[in-house]
C-alpha cells in the first residue's frame, strides 16, 4: 500500500449515469494502479437536491460494478460543524464576509441564463458587499463569500491537460462559501473533505477543471495541502454535448455492469473486456498503468 489516496465524490441528485460511471472507474483505476486507497464520498451537502435513497442506490450501483470504497463512505450532510468552523476562521481573519445580494440582483446584472452555466459555475461577483453591508439591511439570512481581491492568478498542473492558470478574481470574483439558505458551497465542502480524508489525487471529469483554481485558492487560505489533479475526457451524447443528469443522461444498467464499464473504458482509451468482472477490472488496471501513468506529474 502506498500513500496514494483517491476518491469518487458523487452528488446523489440522480443514479449513476455514463458520465459519473467514467469518473468512478477512472478514479478507481488510478488508485489501484498506484496501489493506493480509493474512497467514496457522498456529496449531499445540498440537502434539497440530494436524497439518501439515491446515495444508497449509487453505492449499490458501484458495488454491482465491482467498485467498493476502501473505507466507509463520508457523507457531507454530517460535516456541517467542520464547514462552519473553517468559515468562522476565515471570517475572523477578514477573508470571508457576509453578502446580502440576492440571486435576482446578480442575474439581472449578468443577463444570465442558468441553463447554460457549466457545473458549479458562478456569476462573477465583484465584491459589492466586501466592505460592509449597505445600511439598514435587516435580512436574517446572508450568504458568505471569500475575498479574492488580493489573490494572484492561480497556476496549477493537470496530469492530462498540463499547465493551467486562472485569475479567480477576474474570472469568478468573490465566490460563495455558504448560501443564504444555510447550505455550504461545493467549493468549501470539497476542499475541507479532500483534506480531512487525506486525498492525494483527485481524478474527475474535465467539466470540473474550471473549479480547481477556486479550490486551490481556498486550500492556500486554509493552509491545507493541494492534491494532484487529473481531469478525464467526458462522455459525450449524440449531439456532442456533455452527458449529465440535467440533460437526461440515463442511469447505468447495473444488471449489465460490464457493458456500463466498457462504455466508460472506451472513452478512457482502454481496450474492451469480456468475461468475468474482476478479470476485466484487473486488465484495465494494467492498461491504465501503461496508458495513463506516464502522464503522472508531481504537483508544482
Ligand atoms: N460532487 C461533485 C459533482 O458531482 C463532484 C466533486 C468532485 O469530484 O470534486 O459535481
GROMACS .gro file of C-alpha atoms and ligand atoms in nm:
model
  310
    1UNK     CA    1   0.000   0.000   0.000
    2UNK     CA    2   0.140   0.340  -0.097
    3UNK     CA    3   0.050   0.684   0.040
    4UNK     CA    4  -0.185   0.740  -0.255
    5UNK     CA    5  -0.545   0.819  -0.167
    6UNK     CA    6  -0.805   0.884  -0.433
    7UNK     CA    7  -1.178   0.938  -0.419
    8UNK     CA    8  -1.503   0.937  -0.610
    9UNK     CA    9  -1.742   1.205  -0.490
   10UNK     CA   10  -2.089   1.172  -0.644
   11UNK     CA   11  -2.372   1.412  -0.563
   12UNK     CA   12  -2.682   1.195  -0.507
   13UNK     CA   13  -2.915   1.402  -0.723
   14UNK     CA   14  -2.975   1.105  -0.954
   15UNK     CA   15  -2.849   0.750  -1.009
   16UNK     CA   16  -2.506   0.680  -1.154
   17UNK     CA   17  -2.506   0.760  -1.528
   18UNK     CA   18  -2.249   0.714  -1.803
   19UNK     CA   19  -2.066   1.037  -1.707
   20UNK     CA   20  -2.037   0.964  -1.336
   21UNK     CA   21  -1.953   0.599  -1.412
   22UNK     CA   22  -1.650   0.723  -1.605
   23UNK     CA   23  -1.531   0.936  -1.311
   24UNK     CA   24  -1.583   0.639  -1.078
   25UNK     CA   25  -1.390   0.397  -1.298
   26UNK     CA   26  -1.105   0.639  -1.377
   27UNK     CA   27  -1.053   0.732  -1.011
   28UNK     CA   28  -1.070   0.365  -0.906
   29UNK     CA   29  -0.820   0.255  -1.174
   30UNK     CA   30  -0.577   0.533  -1.085
   31UNK     CA   31  -0.592   0.432  -0.718
   32UNK     CA   32  -0.543   0.063  -0.796
   33UNK     CA   33  -0.263   0.134  -1.046
   34UNK     CA   34  -0.084   0.329  -0.770
   35UNK     CA   35  -0.160   0.052  -0.519
   36UNK     CA   36  -0.336   0.314  -0.313
   37UNK     CA   37  -0.672   0.354  -0.146
   38UNK     CA   38  -1.000   0.455  -0.312
   39UNK     CA   39  -1.266   0.628  -0.106
   40UNK     CA   40  -1.625   0.720  -0.187
   41UNK     CA   41  -1.767   1.045  -0.057
   42UNK     CA   42  -2.136   1.123  -0.076
   43UNK     CA   43  -2.162   1.491  -0.168
   44UNK     CA   44  -2.506   1.555  -0.024
   45UNK     CA   45  -2.420   1.899   0.111
   46UNK     CA   46  -2.717   2.045  -0.081
   47UNK     CA   47  -2.988   1.855   0.102
   48UNK     CA   48  -3.269   2.000  -0.105
   49UNK     CA   49  -3.131   1.845  -0.425
   50UNK     CA   50  -2.994   1.520  -0.280
   51UNK     CA   51  -3.158   1.219  -0.121
   52UNK     CA   52  -3.025   0.936   0.097
   53UNK     CA   53  -3.216   0.685  -0.120
   54UNK     CA   54  -3.023   0.798  -0.427
   55UNK     CA   55  -2.698   0.784  -0.233
   56UNK     CA   56  -2.765   0.423  -0.135
   57UNK     CA   57  -2.861   0.344  -0.493
   58UNK     CA   58  -2.529   0.487  -0.618
   59UNK     CA   59  -2.335   0.283  -0.361
   60UNK     CA   60  -2.522  -0.029  -0.476
   61UNK     CA   61  -2.455   0.051  -0.843
   62UNK     CA   62  -2.084   0.090  -0.763
   63UNK     CA   63  -2.078  -0.243  -0.580
   64UNK     CA   64  -2.254  -0.408  -0.876
   65UNK     CA   65  -1.970  -0.278  -1.093
   66UNK     CA   66  -1.704  -0.419  -0.855
   67UNK     CA   67  -1.606  -0.076  -0.723
   68UNK     CA   68  -1.612  -0.067  -0.346
   69UNK     CA   69  -1.486   0.206  -0.114
   70UNK     CA   70  -1.186   0.100   0.093
   71UNK     CA   71  -1.331   0.289   0.394
   72UNK     CA   72  -1.691   0.361   0.494
   73UNK     CA   73  -1.818   0.649   0.275
   74UNK     CA   74  -1.802   1.000   0.416
   75UNK     CA   75  -2.135   1.188   0.399
   76UNK     CA   76  -2.116   1.564   0.363
   77UNK     CA   77  -2.452   1.602   0.538
   78UNK     CA   78  -2.273   1.506   0.862
   79UNK     CA   79  -1.994   1.760   0.825
   80UNK     CA   80  -2.167   2.095   0.889
   81UNK     CA   81  -1.973   2.163   1.208
   82UNK     CA   82  -1.636   2.130   1.034
   83UNK     CA   83  -1.753   2.354   0.748
   84UNK     CA   84  -1.880   2.621   0.989
   85UNK     CA   85  -1.556   2.614   1.191
   86UNK     CA   86  -1.348   2.688   0.883
   87UNK     CA   87  -1.588   2.955   0.769
   88UNK     CA   88  -1.566   3.119   1.115
   89UNK     CA   89  -1.189   3.104   1.092
   90UNK     CA   90  -1.189   3.278   0.753
   91UNK     CA   91  -1.441   3.535   0.876
   92UNK     CA   92  -1.231   3.612   1.186
   93UNK     CA   93  -0.935   3.677   0.955
   94UNK     CA   94  -1.143   3.909   0.737
   95UNK     CA   95  -1.114   3.671   0.439
   96UNK     CA   96  -1.481   3.567   0.437
   97UNK     CA   97  -1.763   3.822   0.456
   98UNK     CA   98  -2.144   3.826   0.458
   99UNK     CA   99  -2.329   3.926   0.142
  100UNK     CA  100  -2.689   4.041   0.107
  101UNK     CA  101  -2.708   4.049  -0.274
  102UNK     CA  102  -2.997   3.841  -0.399
  103UNK     CA  103  -2.968   3.590  -0.683
  104UNK     CA  104  -3.215   3.801  -0.877
  105UNK     CA  105  -2.993   4.110  -0.843
  106UNK     CA  106  -2.691   3.913  -0.960
  107UNK     CA  107  -2.875   3.750  -1.251
  108UNK     CA  108  -3.013   4.085  -1.364
  109UNK     CA  109  -2.662   4.232  -1.359
  110UNK     CA  110  -2.538   3.945  -1.578
  111UNK     CA  111  -2.826   3.890  -1.813
  112UNK     CA  112  -2.773   3.527  -1.714
  113UNK     CA  113  -2.930   3.205  -1.836
  114UNK     CA  114  -2.881   2.947  -1.557
  115UNK     CA  115  -2.946   2.659  -1.801
  116UNK     CA  116  -2.629   2.743  -1.993
  117UNK     CA  117  -2.397   2.755  -1.696
  118UNK     CA  118  -2.136   2.480  -1.652
  119UNK     CA  119  -2.132   2.268  -1.336
  120UNK     CA  120  -2.068   2.478  -1.022
  121UNK     CA  121  -2.013   2.792  -1.231
  122UNK     CA  122  -2.084   3.117  -1.051
  123UNK     CA  123  -2.193   3.460  -1.155
  124UNK     CA  124  -1.886   3.683  -1.143
  125UNK     CA  125  -1.904   3.876  -0.819
  126UNK     CA  126  -1.705   4.197  -0.793
  127UNK     CA  127  -1.739   4.238  -0.418
  128UNK     CA  128  -2.041   4.465  -0.372
  129UNK     CA  129  -2.070   4.369  -0.003
  130UNK     CA  130  -1.696   4.325   0.054
  131UNK     CA  131  -1.657   4.640   0.261
  132UNK     CA  132  -1.971   4.604   0.467
  133UNK     CA  133  -2.341   4.556   0.405
  134UNK     CA  134  -2.543   4.851   0.293
  135UNK     CA  135  -2.702   5.029   0.595
  136UNK     CA  136  -3.047   4.931   0.710
  137UNK     CA  137  -3.030   4.570   0.592
  138UNK     CA  138  -3.243   4.358   0.820
  139UNK     CA  139  -3.219   4.032   0.626
  140UNK     CA  140  -3.163   3.746   0.866
  141UNK     CA  141  -3.012   3.502   0.620
  142UNK     CA  142  -2.697   3.613   0.446
  143UNK     CA  143  -2.464   3.436   0.210
  144UNK     CA  144  -2.092   3.422   0.287
  145UNK     CA  145  -1.823   3.485   0.027
  146UNK     CA  146  -1.446   3.466   0.017
  147UNK     CA  147  -1.236   3.768  -0.084
  148UNK     CA  148  -1.030   3.710  -0.394
  149UNK     CA  149  -0.907   4.066  -0.448
  150UNK     CA  150  -0.561   4.010  -0.302
  151UNK     CA  151  -0.505   3.677  -0.483
  152UNK     CA  152  -0.261   3.639  -0.767
  153UNK     CA  153  -0.365   3.421  -1.064
  154UNK     CA  154  -0.359   3.054  -0.962
  155UNK     CA  155  -0.129   2.828  -1.159
  156UNK     CA  156  -0.159   2.453  -1.139
  157UNK     CA  157  -0.069   2.148  -1.338
  158UNK     CA  158  -0.318   1.888  -1.454
  159UNK     CA  159  -0.183   1.539  -1.525
  160UNK     CA  160  -0.366   1.528  -1.857
  161UNK     CA  161  -0.435   1.890  -1.951
  162UNK     CA  162  -0.093   2.025  -1.850
  163UNK     CA  163  -0.026   2.377  -1.722
  164UNK     CA  164  -0.337   2.571  -1.622
  165UNK     CA  165  -0.393   2.922  -1.497
  166UNK     CA  166  -0.696   3.113  -1.374
  167UNK     CA  167  -0.727   3.464  -1.238
  168UNK     CA  168  -1.005   3.387  -0.993
  169UNK     CA  169  -1.066   3.749  -0.902
  170UNK     CA  170  -1.127   3.844  -1.265
  171UNK     CA  171  -1.292   3.526  -1.394
  172UNK     CA  172  -1.505   3.429  -1.093
  173UNK     CA  173  -1.481   3.701  -0.829
  174UNK     CA  174  -1.556   3.655  -0.460
  175UNK     CA  175  -1.724   3.317  -0.463
  176UNK     CA  176  -1.980   3.168  -0.228
  177UNK     CA  177  -1.879   2.961   0.076
  178UNK     CA  178  -2.225   2.941   0.232
  179UNK     CA  179  -2.555   3.023   0.068
  180UNK     CA  180  -2.826   3.240   0.220
  181UNK     CA  181  -3.034   2.923   0.275
  182UNK     CA  182  -2.761   2.793   0.507
  183UNK     CA  183  -2.619   2.539   0.262
  184UNK     CA  184  -2.236   2.526   0.246
  185UNK     CA  185  -2.095   2.553  -0.103
  186UNK     CA  186  -1.945   2.270  -0.305
  187UNK     CA  187  -1.611   2.459  -0.313
  188UNK     CA  188  -1.579   2.486   0.066
  189UNK     CA  189  -1.703   2.132   0.133
  190UNK     CA  190  -1.483   1.965  -0.128
  191UNK     CA  191  -1.166   2.139  -0.009
  192UNK     CA  192  -1.226   2.056   0.357
  193UNK     CA  193  -1.324   1.697   0.282
  194UNK     CA  194  -1.033   1.627   0.048
  195UNK     CA  195  -0.802   1.746   0.327
  196UNK     CA  196  -0.988   1.562   0.605
  197UNK     CA  197  -0.974   1.239   0.406
  198UNK     CA  198  -0.606   1.284   0.319
  199UNK     CA  199  -0.676   1.277  -0.055
  200UNK     CA  200  -0.351   1.291  -0.255
  201UNK     CA  201  -0.505   1.260  -0.603
  202UNK     CA  202  -0.829   1.396  -0.745
  203UNK     CA  203  -0.946   1.223  -1.064
  204UNK     CA  204  -1.272   1.363  -1.205
  205UNK     CA  205  -1.437   1.484  -1.526
  206UNK     CA  206  -1.292   1.768  -1.727
  207UNK     CA  207  -1.607   1.976  -1.677
  208UNK     CA  208  -1.490   2.030  -1.319
  209UNK     CA  209  -1.140   2.155  -1.410
  210UNK     CA  210  -1.264   2.512  -1.403
  211UNK     CA  211  -1.335   2.471  -1.029
  212UNK     CA  212  -0.980   2.370  -0.943
  213UNK     CA  213  -0.830   2.719  -0.912
  214UNK     CA  214  -1.105   2.819  -0.666
  215UNK     CA  215  -1.030   2.508  -0.465
  216UNK     CA  216  -0.654   2.572  -0.463
  217UNK     CA  217  -0.719   2.931  -0.354
  218UNK     CA  218  -0.920   2.803  -0.057
  219UNK     CA  219  -0.659   2.536   0.025
  220UNK     CA  220  -0.397   2.811   0.045
  221UNK     CA  221  -0.615   3.036   0.260
  222UNK     CA  222  -0.685   2.745   0.495
  223UNK     CA  223  -0.325   2.616   0.485
  224UNK     CA  224  -0.431   2.277   0.350
  225UNK     CA  225  -0.230   2.063   0.110
  226UNK     CA  226  -0.308   2.071  -0.263
  227UNK     CA  227  -0.368   1.726  -0.415
  228UNK     CA  228  -0.261   1.634  -0.769
  229UNK     CA  229  -0.537   1.667  -1.027
  230UNK     CA  230  -0.629   1.460  -1.330
  231UNK     CA  231  -0.934   1.568  -1.531
  232UNK     CA  232  -1.062   1.298  -1.762
  233UNK     CA  233  -1.229   1.328  -2.102
  234UNK     CA  234  -1.609   1.343  -2.089
  235UNK     CA  235  -1.872   1.106  -2.220
  236UNK     CA  236  -2.048   1.294  -2.497
  237UNK     CA  237  -2.406   1.247  -2.611
  238UNK     CA  238  -2.514   1.206  -2.972
  239UNK     CA  239  -2.517   1.586  -3.009
  240UNK     CA  240  -2.153   1.601  -2.885
  241UNK     CA  241  -2.276   1.768  -2.567
  242UNK     CA  242  -2.163   1.652  -2.229
  243UNK     CA  243  -2.398   1.394  -2.073
  244UNK     CA  244  -2.531   1.493  -1.736
  245UNK     CA  245  -2.825   1.427  -1.508
  246UNK     CA  246  -2.955   1.768  -1.612
  247UNK     CA  247  -2.983   1.677  -1.980
  248UNK     CA  248  -3.144   1.345  -1.904
  249UNK     CA  249  -2.847   1.107  -1.906
  250UNK     CA  250  -2.980   0.758  -1.842
  251UNK     CA  251  -2.894   0.566  -1.529
  252UNK     CA  252  -2.648   0.287  -1.594
  253UNK     CA  253  -2.800  -0.059  -1.605
  254UNK     CA  254  -2.625  -0.233  -1.316
  255UNK     CA  255  -2.766  -0.568  -1.421
  256UNK     CA  256  -2.513  -0.530  -1.708
  257UNK     CA  257  -2.212  -0.390  -1.516
  258UNK     CA  258  -1.958  -0.492  -1.777
  259UNK     CA  259  -2.147  -0.309  -2.051
  260UNK     CA  260  -2.154   0.010  -1.839
  261UNK     CA  261  -1.784  -0.026  -1.757
  262UNK     CA  262  -1.692  -0.095  -2.120
  263UNK     CA  263  -1.865   0.224  -2.227
  264UNK     CA  264  -1.655   0.422  -1.976
  265UNK     CA  265  -1.338   0.230  -2.068
  266UNK     CA  266  -1.382   0.319  -2.434
  267UNK     CA  267  -1.377   0.692  -2.357
  268UNK     CA  268  -1.065   0.637  -2.146
  269UNK     CA  269  -0.892   0.464  -2.438
  270UNK     CA  270  -0.889   0.124  -2.264
  271UNK     CA  271  -0.950  -0.198  -2.461
  272UNK     CA  272  -1.292  -0.367  -2.439
  273UNK     CA  273  -1.320  -0.660  -2.199
  274UNK     CA  274  -1.547  -0.961  -2.178
  275UNK     CA  275  -1.582  -1.242  -1.927
  276UNK     CA  276  -1.561  -1.204  -1.551
  277UNK     CA  277  -1.597  -0.859  -1.397
  278UNK     CA  278  -1.294  -0.900  -1.167
  279UNK     CA  279  -1.073  -1.009  -1.460
  280UNK     CA  280  -1.190  -0.715  -1.671
  281UNK     CA  281  -1.111  -0.470  -1.393
  282UNK     CA  282  -0.767  -0.626  -1.344
  283UNK     CA  283  -0.686  -0.599  -1.713
  284UNK     CA  284  -0.787  -0.234  -1.711
  285UNK     CA  285  -0.559  -0.164  -1.413
  286UNK     CA  286  -0.272  -0.299  -1.625
  287UNK     CA  287  -0.378  -0.093  -1.927
  288UNK     CA  288  -0.418   0.217  -1.710
  289UNK     CA  289  -0.059   0.177  -1.588
  290UNK     CA  290   0.071   0.178  -1.943
  291UNK     CA  291  -0.156   0.445  -2.083
  292UNK     CA  292  -0.225   0.690  -1.805
  293UNK     CA  293   0.059   0.668  -1.552
  294UNK     CA  294   0.320   0.816  -1.787
  295UNK     CA  295   0.114   1.135  -1.761
  296UNK     CA  296   0.194   1.143  -1.390
  297UNK     CA  297   0.337   1.479  -1.284
  298UNK     CA  298   0.431   1.572  -0.931
  299UNK     CA  299   0.248   1.882  -0.810
  300UNK     CA  300   0.441   2.207  -0.875
  301LIG     N1  301  -1.991   1.604  -0.633
  301LIG     C1  302  -1.938   1.683  -0.740
  301LIG     C2  303  -2.032   1.680  -0.857
  301LIG     O1  304  -2.096   1.579  -0.879
  301LIG     C3  305  -1.803   1.633  -0.790
  301LIG     C4  306  -1.699   1.659  -0.690
  301LIG     C5  307  -1.557   1.636  -0.731
  301LIG     O2  308  -1.524   1.531  -0.787
  301LIG     O3  309  -1.477   1.723  -0.699
  301LIG     O4  310  -2.041   1.777  -0.927
   0.00000   0.00000   0.00000
